Amino acid sequence: MTFRELNLKDEILSAIEELGYENPMPVQEQSIPFMLEKTADLVALAQTGTGKTAAFGLPVLNLIDAQRKEVQALVLAPTRELCIQISNDLKNYSKNMRGMRVVPVYGGEDIRTQLRQLDTAPQIIVATPGRLIDLIERGKIELGAINFLVLDEADEMLNMGFKEDIETILERTPDTRRTMLFSATMPKEIANIAKRYMKNYEEITVGVKNSGNENVEHIYYVSQARQRYMVLKRIVDLNPDIYGIVFCRTRQETKEVADKLMHDGYNADALHGDLSQAQRDNVMQKFRIRNIQLLVATDVAARGLDVNDLTHVINYNLPDDVEIYTHRSGRTGRANKKGIAVSIIHSKERFKIKDIERMLKRQFTQEQIPNGLEVCKKQLFFLIDRMENVDVNEEQILPYMAQIMKQLEYLSKEEILKRFVSLEFNRFLSYYKNAEDLNIPEGNTRERGERGDRGDRNERGPKPAGRIRLKMNVGEREGIDAKRFLGIINDVTGDKSISIGAIEVTNKFTFFDVFADQVDKVMAAFTGDTDLEVSEAKGSKSFEGGASRKPEYRARTSSGGDSRGGGYRGGDRASSRPAASAGGEKPWRNRELGDRNSRPSGGGSSDRRIGGYKKRY
Ligand code: AMP
């Protein structure tokens, strides 16, 4: 089917052609003729990424009168990000329609800017419920001429506590309006809203209800809880071109995982509710333009982040709820692209996988956690592929070529390649040389020494000797956390070979493990003119009961890439991240760091959540 067959106006057809849309997506095939040819309301079960904005946007644009300077269509969405996204899409679809104005209004932005935009007499308003009510009460928006009302991501709006606001808005619009309700899921509350406020509506479903998107492959790795982070690194290293979201359960976990990834040289950042709106916008924007490869996020914070070409969604922990899993995994495999949803699970969580399989009617595949060799091979050939396909800047390289050829003339092609690969790859190879097998041996359901998720502590079982536990005379009360502590080590020792094992920060002290042969180096570095003291901790028993063959932390250099446990950082992709203690600041001298570091709480509309999810395990 073509868009032309759907009888849309020429101005709309030309705009979507310019956007590169060739054929309508399934939800559009169903909703556009329905809206153009019938008069009933519509309930559509469709997830984000299925093309639903055009599914309601195109027929609504087709049906409203651009010459009438009244608000004729209202779109309600749960978050400001989604509002902006929808409004931009509608502006794109209507860019050839003279006189058509679309204005987004949402919380978290100065209302005066929005008031000015409303003065331009828009025909379409895209709004978050709270801000809309505010503007209605100020007499700035009049809903008396509304012909079309769209409730987008209705289930999310209810989850975020907007039920009453939505009902207030519905009651303020004329009974003659047509209503379109879009929702990824159909909990009872949504069915109730439909029953109460929509007239003889028809229901369309894209795909099967609660079913996983066909384009998404679901895989999982069974890991010991304490090795979750290591497994995450392996997954990321096995997919050098990854562009994905790592979902964590809590803000704290989000921060910790993101900090560790950044410290290890990955191109990652955190998105959680402790960030201010401006900080969230900044992180999301960096992610959208792919300055960040891995976004570590909580479910709430990631709402409204609309990115279509994610390669992976990673569940660092399985969510407690199948619907959240569906939402998370629905963020990949969009717009007809393939995506992979990865879960790192604990052996006791297999039953959760079974539950999700049943609900989604999709088969999950358990994969073995890749070993060092597999990861290295993948990374190496990624590097070789990039070399093969790199754009060679003939013009600028030419002047040096003669000299380069001369300098290397005694080397064979094979020798040159070996050296090139070694130059780019040695660190990576040595990191993975003795990488341990992270798979749980078959038949072993009891996981060795497992005590929660802190992979760096209390590991039982054989360990080579060699770690000594040291103590530094600063702790939480000086604003120290693991990241800042590593910054201190880096700054004071200036030695990137120092390998720090487990770190424990108490109120007054920071305890940490160092390989025995590096203890003197560390102690010597702290005997100068710093007010920091490092001494052997009582008993000198390391957290790990011996040496860890795979230290998690390593001092980093200013290049930002050296501390990466694994992973070749493609030069053109890697963002230049400041080292843990950036800017030459001496964090241990600053008693206010703790406060300075604590961010104002988000407080934006996207954090208003009171409802709970239904289908728990
Ligand atoms: P949505 O579900 O509205 O967020 O749309 C998901 C993505 O698909 C967006 O990037 C749209 O621009 C894109 N899209 C929507 N309709 C089409 C279409 N018919 N052909 C190609 N891309 C589309």
XYZ file of C-alpha atoms and ligand atoms in Angstrom:
640
model
C 0.000 0.000 0.000
C 1.169 3.555 -0.700
C 0.433 6.770 1.160
C -1.286 8.102 -1.978
C -3.815 5.281 -1.786
C -4.708 6.515 1.684
C -6.179 9.706 0.157
C -4.051 12.160 2.076
C -3.754 15.748 0.856
C -0.943 16.563 -1.568
C 0.767 18.909 0.918
C 1.009 16.038 3.383
C 2.136 13.509 0.769
C 4.931 15.796 -0.386
C 6.120 16.319 3.202
C 6.273 12.633 4.068
C 7.973 11.904 0.792
C 10.628 14.450 1.727
C 11.013 12.627 5.054
C 11.728 9.447 3.129
C 8.643 7.513 4.212
C 7.883 5.128 1.362
C 5.032 3.004 2.630
C 2.682 3.321 5.562
C 3.538 1.246 8.604
C 0.866 -1.252 9.782
C -0.686 1.015 12.409
C -0.906 3.796 9.806
C -2.507 1.475 7.267
C -5.209 0.796 9.792
C -5.719 4.148 11.452
C -5.504 6.567 8.515
C -8.407 5.158 6.429
C -10.385 4.630 9.616
C -10.047 8.262 10.658
C -10.607 9.632 7.162
C -13.588 7.474 6.260
C -15.422 6.815 9.513
C -16.681 8.900 12.387
C -16.114 6.652 15.404
C -13.387 6.923 18.030
C -10.294 4.766 17.959
C -8.326 2.791 20.533
C -4.983 1.578 19.184
C -2.704 -0.839 20.954
C 0.663 0.140 19.628
C 4.083 0.655 21.110
C 6.378 3.572 20.546
C 8.410 3.022 17.428
C 5.580 1.501 15.435
C 4.854 4.764 13.614
C 1.948 5.843 15.781
C 2.713 9.581 15.647
C 2.021 9.568 11.928
C -0.886 7.192 12.531
C -2.753 9.905 14.398
C -0.866 12.928 13.084
C -1.482 12.465 9.367
C -5.279 11.986 9.469
C -5.692 14.773 12.030
C -3.664 17.164 9.871
C -5.699 16.069 6.890
C -8.986 16.786 8.651
C -8.397 20.136 10.343
C -8.752 23.480 8.691
C -5.487 25.433 8.550
C -7.352 28.634 7.793
C -9.376 28.522 11.020
C -7.382 30.121 13.805
C -8.683 28.002 16.664
C -7.300 25.024 18.546
C -8.873 22.104 16.711
C -6.705 19.225 17.863
C -5.146 18.398 21.194
C -2.528 15.708 21.735
C -1.805 14.672 25.331
C 1.486 12.921 26.085
C 3.146 11.888 29.355
C 6.516 13.633 29.167
C 7.998 16.819 27.871
C 10.410 14.870 25.679
C 7.575 13.049 23.989
C 5.668 16.324 23.609
C 8.578 17.934 21.833
C 9.085 14.864 19.675
C 5.434 14.678 18.630
C 5.263 18.375 17.994
C 8.380 18.244 15.817
C 6.973 15.301 13.874
C 3.685 17.132 13.310
C 5.546 20.250 12.200
C 7.459 18.123 9.714
C 4.321 16.479 8.380
C 2.615 19.851 7.986
C 5.502 21.886 6.712
C 3.853 22.323 3.293
C 0.458 23.228 4.749
C 0.125 27.004 4.769
C -1.085 28.490 8.026
C -0.853 25.261 10.071
C 0.643 25.899 13.520
C 1.627 23.303 16.101
C 2.632 24.385 19.625
C 3.962 22.114 22.385
C 3.291 23.007 26.043
C 4.877 21.037 28.849
C 6.071 21.365 32.410
C 9.639 22.135 33.333
C 9.992 25.115 30.985
C 9.340 28.778 31.601
C 5.642 29.265 30.959
C 6.211 32.696 29.398
C 7.902 31.228 26.322
C 4.932 28.949 25.834
C 2.492 31.808 26.338
C 4.197 33.721 23.534
C 3.909 30.718 21.228
C 0.246 30.328 22.067
C -0.318 33.896 20.856
C 0.366 32.644 17.324
C -3.059 30.939 17.265
C -2.125 27.277 16.760
C -4.574 24.737 15.390
C -2.806 21.901 17.221
C -1.529 21.803 20.799
C 0.648 18.991 22.066
C 0.674 19.012 25.852
C 1.548 17.278 29.082
C -1.598 17.182 31.227
C -0.377 19.265 34.202
C 0.870 22.225 32.179
C -2.201 22.161 29.964
C -4.511 22.474 32.957
C -2.401 25.339 34.264
C -2.771 27.152 30.935
C -6.494 26.430 30.721
C -6.944 27.852 34.221
C -5.032 30.976 33.247
C -7.462 31.343 30.380
C -4.692 30.962 27.812
C -6.009 27.854 26.116
C -9.582 27.348 25.041
C -10.693 23.823 24.217
C -14.211 24.650 23.012
C -13.410 24.128 19.332
C -11.544 20.835 19.714
C -12.501 18.292 17.062
C -9.757 15.767 17.761
C -8.274 14.621 21.008
C -5.353 12.190 21.016
C -4.217 10.436 24.187
C -0.738 9.153 23.436
C 0.977 6.571 25.643
C -2.168 6.511 27.732
C -0.852 3.730 29.980
C 2.225 5.797 30.786
C 0.101 8.810 31.606
C -1.891 6.756 34.086
C 1.257 5.228 35.573
C 2.532 8.721 36.135
C -0.533 9.777 38.060
C -2.242 11.865 35.399
C -5.613 10.095 35.610
C -7.477 12.978 37.223
C -5.848 15.568 34.999
C -6.836 13.572 31.937
C -10.414 13.283 33.132
C -10.553 17.031 33.804
C -9.294 17.714 30.298
C -11.673 15.221 28.699
C -14.564 16.881 30.458
C -13.546 20.307 29.177
C -13.557 19.302 25.522
C -16.772 19.213 23.480
C -18.722 15.945 23.318
C -18.607 16.193 19.555
C -14.851 15.611 19.473
C -13.313 12.425 18.094
C -10.927 10.718 20.447
C -7.953 8.543 19.586
C -6.286 6.639 22.379
C -2.870 5.045 21.884
C -1.399 2.735 24.448
C 1.265 0.054 24.484
C -0.729 -1.983 26.988
C -4.375 -2.193 27.911
C -4.741 -2.302 31.692
C -8.229 -2.100 33.146
C -7.919 1.609 33.944
C -7.407 2.395 30.262
C -10.361 0.256 29.249
C -12.401 2.189 31.847
C -11.373 5.549 30.417
C -12.249 4.341 26.933
C -15.635 3.074 28.095
C -16.461 6.246 29.965
C -15.228 8.898 27.567
C -15.200 7.370 24.092
C -18.207 6.736 21.902
C -18.620 3.390 20.135
C -14.920 3.213 19.559
C -13.115 0.626 17.475
C -10.036 -1.113 18.700
C -7.049 -1.873 16.520
C -3.993 -3.789 17.540
C -0.604 -3.715 15.917
C 0.835 -7.159 16.474
C -0.541 -9.362 19.222
C -1.516 -7.826 22.551
C 1.397 -7.844 24.972
C 3.503 -9.463 22.335
C 7.130 -8.687 21.834
C 8.121 -6.954 18.666
C 9.118 -9.448 15.951
C 12.248 -7.470 15.206
C 13.614 -7.946 18.682
C 15.719 -10.953 19.562
C 15.665 -11.799 23.265
C 18.753 -13.311 24.817
C 19.969 -13.786 28.356
C 23.135 -14.624 30.208
C 23.136 -16.430 33.536
C 25.662 -14.876 35.848
C 26.650 -14.809 39.449
C 25.164 -11.650 40.872
C 28.551 -10.396 41.992
C 29.894 -10.697 38.445
C 27.096 -8.821 36.773
C 29.267 -5.860 35.931
C 31.982 -8.051 34.420
C 29.360 -9.762 32.305
C 28.056 -6.397 31.174
C 31.555 -5.464 30.056
C 31.909 -8.692 28.124
C 28.600 -8.072 26.371
C 29.634 -4.568 25.454
C 33.066 -5.692 24.329
C 31.520 -8.404 22.210
C 29.508 -5.732 20.422
C 31.939 -2.971 19.576
C 29.356 -1.069 17.595
C 26.779 -1.177 20.366
C 24.406 1.763 20.767
C 22.118 0.965 23.631
C 20.490 1.555 26.972
C 21.516 -0.344 30.097
C 18.507 -0.432 32.408
C 19.115 -0.511 36.148
C 16.674 -0.797 39.000
C 17.647 2.163 41.135
C 19.239 5.562 40.802
C 22.108 4.366 42.945
C 22.777 1.348 40.758
C 22.505 3.511 37.665
C 25.123 5.870 39.027
C 27.427 3.057 40.071
C 27.276 1.189 36.781
C 27.692 4.340 34.722
C 30.609 5.513 36.872
C 32.358 2.180 36.532
C 31.833 2.103 32.774
C 33.107 5.640 32.392
C 36.044 4.885 34.583
C 36.831 1.839 32.515
C 36.934 4.029 29.439
C 33.569 3.251 27.907
C 31.584 5.865 26.172
C 28.750 5.901 28.705
C 26.697 8.207 30.884
C 23.907 7.992 33.438
C 20.310 9.164 33.226
C 18.328 9.134 36.441
C 15.926 11.184 38.483
C 18.581 12.873 40.615
C 19.636 14.919 37.622
C 18.080 18.303 36.982
C 15.963 18.680 33.867
C 18.806 20.538 32.157
C 21.245 17.761 32.982
C 18.818 15.142 31.729
C 18.278 17.036 28.503
C 21.994 17.296 28.050
C 22.616 13.573 28.527
C 19.700 12.640 26.281
C 20.888 14.956 23.565
C 24.395 13.526 23.708
C 22.925 10.066 23.459
C 20.661 10.995 20.559
C 23.547 12.328 18.529
C 25.576 9.273 19.532
C 28.182 11.135 21.501
C 27.331 8.543 24.107
C 27.261 4.902 23.094
C 25.791 3.467 26.283
C 23.158 5.167 28.353
C 22.712 3.718 31.829
C 19.212 4.605 32.954
C 16.309 3.957 35.256
C 12.955 3.213 33.659
C 11.418 6.454 34.828
C 14.245 8.633 33.562
C 14.363 6.898 30.176
C 10.708 7.612 29.504
C 10.253 10.006 26.704
C 13.697 9.329 25.335
C 12.828 8.495 21.801
C 15.715 6.982 19.950
C 14.961 4.670 17.113
C 18.046 2.844 16.070
C 19.251 1.277 19.286
C 21.135 -1.938 18.630
C 20.695 -3.268 22.163
C 18.649 -2.872 25.273
C 20.411 -4.404 28.255
C 18.582 -5.381 31.414
C 21.309 -5.137 34.010
C 18.641 -6.582 36.249
C 15.362 -8.049 35.152
C 12.499 -5.698 35.998
C 9.881 -6.895 38.481
C 7.203 -6.633 35.934
C 6.623 -8.080 32.495
C 5.177 -4.864 31.156
C 8.335 -2.991 32.029
C 10.326 -5.657 30.209
C 8.091 -5.151 27.176
C 8.627 -1.409 27.326
C 12.349 -1.707 27.687
C 12.795 -4.206 24.898
C 10.403 -2.232 22.697
C 13.007 0.492 22.577
C 15.034 -1.545 20.150
C 13.901 -3.189 16.911
C 12.044 -0.062 15.857
C 11.190 1.271 12.422
C 11.783 -2.143 10.859
C 15.298 -2.470 12.208
C 16.562 -5.486 14.127
C 17.355 -5.144 17.796
C 18.566 -7.288 20.667
C 17.215 -7.293 24.201
C 19.785 -8.739 26.569
C 19.158 -9.707 30.171
C 21.764 -10.553 32.747
C 20.082 -12.882 35.158
C 20.811 -14.858 38.220
C 20.167 -18.608 38.027
C 17.267 -18.227 40.416
C 15.562 -15.900 37.964
C 15.060 -18.425 35.190
C 11.415 -18.653 36.130
C 11.045 -14.949 35.384
C 12.348 -15.570 31.880
C 9.746 -18.327 31.491
C 7.037 -15.900 32.611
C 8.115 -13.258 30.144
C 8.340 -15.842 27.364
C 4.760 -16.868 28.087
C 3.458 -13.314 28.178
C 5.326 -12.168 25.090
C 4.829 -15.436 23.257
C 8.457 -15.226 22.279
C 11.311 -17.639 22.796
C 14.372 -16.418 24.696
C 17.821 -17.832 24.004
C 20.368 -18.433 26.697
C 23.840 -17.540 25.481
C 27.159 -18.453 27.031
C 29.025 -15.499 28.481
C 31.748 -14.917 25.912
C 35.286 -15.784 26.892
C 38.280 -13.546 26.393
C 39.198 -15.179 23.092
C 35.792 -14.609 21.555
C 35.723 -11.010 22.676
C 39.215 -10.375 21.322
C 38.376 -11.931 17.975
C 35.260 -9.787 17.639
C 37.107 -6.614 18.570
C 40.019 -7.395 16.317
C 37.878 -7.921 13.252
C 35.865 -4.843 14.090
C 39.108 -2.931 13.990
C 40.129 -4.584 10.737
C 36.732 -3.839 9.180
C 37.037 -0.230 10.187
C 40.489 -0.065 8.702
C 39.200 -1.602 5.498
C 36.322 0.855 5.227
C 37.891 4.027 6.550
C 37.651 7.092 4.312
C 41.191 7.724 3.239
C 42.002 11.380 2.999
C 44.274 11.035 -0.031
C 44.865 14.726 -0.447
C 46.096 15.417 3.050
C 48.062 12.220 3.445
C 49.785 12.446 0.079
C 52.549 14.893 1.081
C 53.764 12.455 3.761
C 53.390 9.232 1.860
C 56.823 9.180 0.274
C 58.525 9.594 3.636
C 56.302 7.013 5.321
C 56.950 4.491 2.521
C 60.646 5.074 2.840
C 60.640 4.670 6.592
C 58.713 1.408 6.407
C 60.210 -0.025 3.241
C 62.092 -2.747 5.109
C 58.824 -4.112 6.583
C 56.644 -6.615 4.770
C 52.893 -6.056 4.517
C 52.405 -8.750 7.145
C 54.844 -7.085 9.517
C 53.127 -3.718 9.054
C 49.751 -5.230 9.801
C 51.049 -7.007 12.886
C 52.465 -3.774 14.198
C 49.343 -1.811 13.433
C 47.170 -4.381 15.182
C 49.516 -4.495 18.163
C 49.563 -0.736 18.426
C 45.815 -0.536 18.566
C 45.120 -3.722 20.362
C 47.802 -4.734 22.844
C 46.058 -3.397 25.912
C 42.911 -5.190 25.000
C 44.667 -8.465 24.350
C 46.552 -8.324 27.613
C 43.387 -7.499 29.552
C 41.660 -10.557 28.204
C 44.697 -12.847 28.145
C 43.784 -14.664 31.327
C 40.161 -13.649 31.520
C 38.230 -16.048 33.680
C 35.215 -18.001 32.544
C 32.209 -16.160 33.909
C 29.742 -18.911 33.136
C 28.363 -20.838 36.055
C 29.504 -24.451 35.726
C 26.679 -26.689 34.642
C 24.757 -28.310 37.462
C 26.014 -25.698 39.901
C 22.976 -23.768 40.901
C 24.495 -22.570 44.144
C 26.647 -19.682 43.235
C 29.994 -19.462 44.863
C 30.354 -16.956 47.673
C 27.471 -14.871 46.555
C 26.369 -12.149 48.884
C 24.436 -9.666 46.901
C 25.536 -7.593 44.042
C 28.804 -6.086 45.138
C 31.083 -7.983 42.872
C 34.165 -6.647 44.487
C 33.732 -8.184 47.916
C 33.604 -11.407 49.778
C 34.425 -13.710 46.939
C 35.234 -17.128 48.275
C 37.043 -19.888 46.489
C 40.642 -20.167 45.382
C 42.408 -16.927 44.681
C 46.010 -16.242 43.957
C 47.706 -14.424 46.811
C 48.997 -10.931 46.524
C 46.496 -8.213 47.408
C 47.117 -6.058 50.447
C 44.463 -3.943 52.042
C 45.421 -0.316 52.641
C 43.633 2.521 54.355
C 43.489 6.232 53.541
C 42.500 8.839 56.118
C 39.579 10.287 54.186
C 36.065 8.980 53.752
C 32.476 9.892 53.092
C 32.557 12.922 55.357
C 35.140 14.464 53.037
C 32.902 13.741 50.063
C 34.879 10.728 48.935
C 33.298 8.013 46.859
C 34.982 5.296 44.799
C 35.290 7.503 41.748
C 36.808 10.409 43.630
C 39.063 8.087 45.495
C 40.412 6.730 42.230
C 40.907 10.295 41.086
C 43.110 10.872 44.127
C 45.135 7.758 43.447
C 45.584 8.799 39.854
C 46.557 12.356 40.701
C 48.924 11.566 43.521
C 50.656 8.489 42.119
C 50.542 9.655 38.530
C 51.176 6.020 37.729
C 48.778 4.303 35.398
C 50.056 0.845 36.191
C 48.760 0.925 39.762
C 45.902 -1.481 39.995
C 43.301 -0.905 42.689
C 41.042 -3.765 43.700
C 38.034 -3.531 45.954
C 37.295 -0.167 47.543
C 35.238 0.447 50.644
C 34.484 3.980 51.745
C 33.450 4.445 55.358
C 32.660 7.695 57.064
C 36.260 8.449 58.029
C 38.401 6.109 55.956
C 38.724 4.544 52.542
C 39.933 0.951 52.479
C 41.312 -0.442 49.267
C 43.220 -3.390 47.882
C 46.511 -3.080 46.035
C 48.780 -5.778 44.638
C 51.578 -6.508 47.118
C 54.300 -5.413 44.717
C 52.639 -2.022 44.245
C 52.082 -1.219 47.909
C 55.411 0.585 48.341
C 54.785 2.696 45.283
C 51.392 3.797 46.595
C 52.661 4.504 50.099
C 55.644 6.437 48.769
C 53.402 8.631 46.640
C 51.479 9.680 49.724
C 54.423 10.566 51.920
C 55.046 13.918 50.254
C 53.360 17.217 50.969
C 49.823 15.944 50.855
C 47.668 15.860 53.963
C 46.569 12.385 53.026
C 47.902 9.363 54.818
C 47.961 5.839 53.539
C 48.751 2.953 55.829
C 48.269 -0.758 55.872
C 44.830 -1.647 57.171
C 44.795 -3.716 60.330
C 45.321 -7.365 59.576
C 46.231 -6.428 55.984
C 43.726 -8.894 54.671
C 42.378 -7.821 51.345
C 38.624 -7.824 50.687
C 39.199 -10.458 48.111
C 41.101 -12.765 50.379
C 43.955 -12.592 47.926
C 44.658 -11.101 44.574
C 42.098 -10.546 41.939
C 43.359 -11.570 38.572
C 41.048 -9.054 37.023
C 41.364 -5.752 38.744
C 38.394 -3.559 38.147
C 40.159 -0.256 38.554
C 43.254 1.053 36.998
C 44.661 4.523 37.011
C 43.760 6.306 33.848
C 45.710 8.670 31.717
C 44.446 11.901 30.352
C 43.555 10.155 27.102
C 40.662 8.649 28.967
C 41.003 5.293 27.300
C 43.722 3.593 29.212
C 41.725 2.389 32.106
C 39.296 0.530 29.960
C 39.357 -3.030 31.042
C 38.414 -4.146 27.621
C 37.093 -2.733 24.482
C 38.829 -1.048 21.679
C 37.606 2.509 21.545
C 37.096 3.485 17.983
C 38.789 6.823 17.643
C 35.980 8.530 15.803
C 33.324 7.318 18.221
C 35.020 7.740 21.524
C 34.100 10.881 23.355
C 36.870 12.517 25.260
C 35.825 12.108 28.848
C 37.507 13.854 31.688
C 39.399 11.599 34.046
C 37.755 10.723 37.330
C 39.046 13.847 39.032
C 38.880 16.234 36.201
C 40.224 19.707 35.962
C 43.165 19.195 38.240
C 40.846 19.691 41.198
C 42.066 18.206 44.469
C 38.856 16.659 45.675
C 40.244 15.460 48.983
C 40.867 19.017 50.116
C 37.365 20.154 49.414
C 35.093 19.456 52.336
C 32.005 20.554 50.442
C 32.289 18.082 47.659
C 29.508 15.897 48.927
C 27.077 18.782 48.778
C 28.343 20.189 45.582
C 27.928 16.860 43.979
C 24.370 16.296 45.066
C 22.062 17.410 42.366
C 18.669 18.980 42.747
C 15.950 16.422 42.295
C 14.348 16.242 38.882
C 10.900 17.351 39.943
C 9.775 17.497 36.324
C 6.490 16.129 35.229
C 8.063 12.873 34.130
C 8.726 11.911 37.721
C 5.131 12.183 38.830
C 4.323 8.582 39.326
C 1.821 7.238 41.756
C 0.263 4.302 40.023
C 1.748 0.836 40.185
C 2.162 -1.781 37.535
C -0.135 -4.702 37.509
C 1.439 -7.882 36.279
C 4.086 -8.643 38.798
C 5.879 -11.932 38.915
P 6.803 6.623 16.233
O 6.217 5.315 16.664
O 5.779 7.590 15.818
O 7.738 7.167 17.266
O 7.680 6.357 14.913
C 8.856 5.602 14.905
C 9.805 6.025 13.804
O 9.360 5.574 12.535
C 9.983 7.531 13.686
O 11.376 7.782 13.497
C 9.232 7.901 12.440
O 9.827 9.017 11.822
C 9.386 6.653 11.601
N 8.272 6.426 10.697
C 6.957 6.622 10.945
N 6.219 6.251 9.884
C 7.081 5.810 8.952
C 6.908 5.275 7.628
N 5.731 5.117 7.094
N 8.018 4.908 6.960
C 9.236 5.050 7.526
N 9.471 5.548 8.764
C 8.384 5.914 9.460
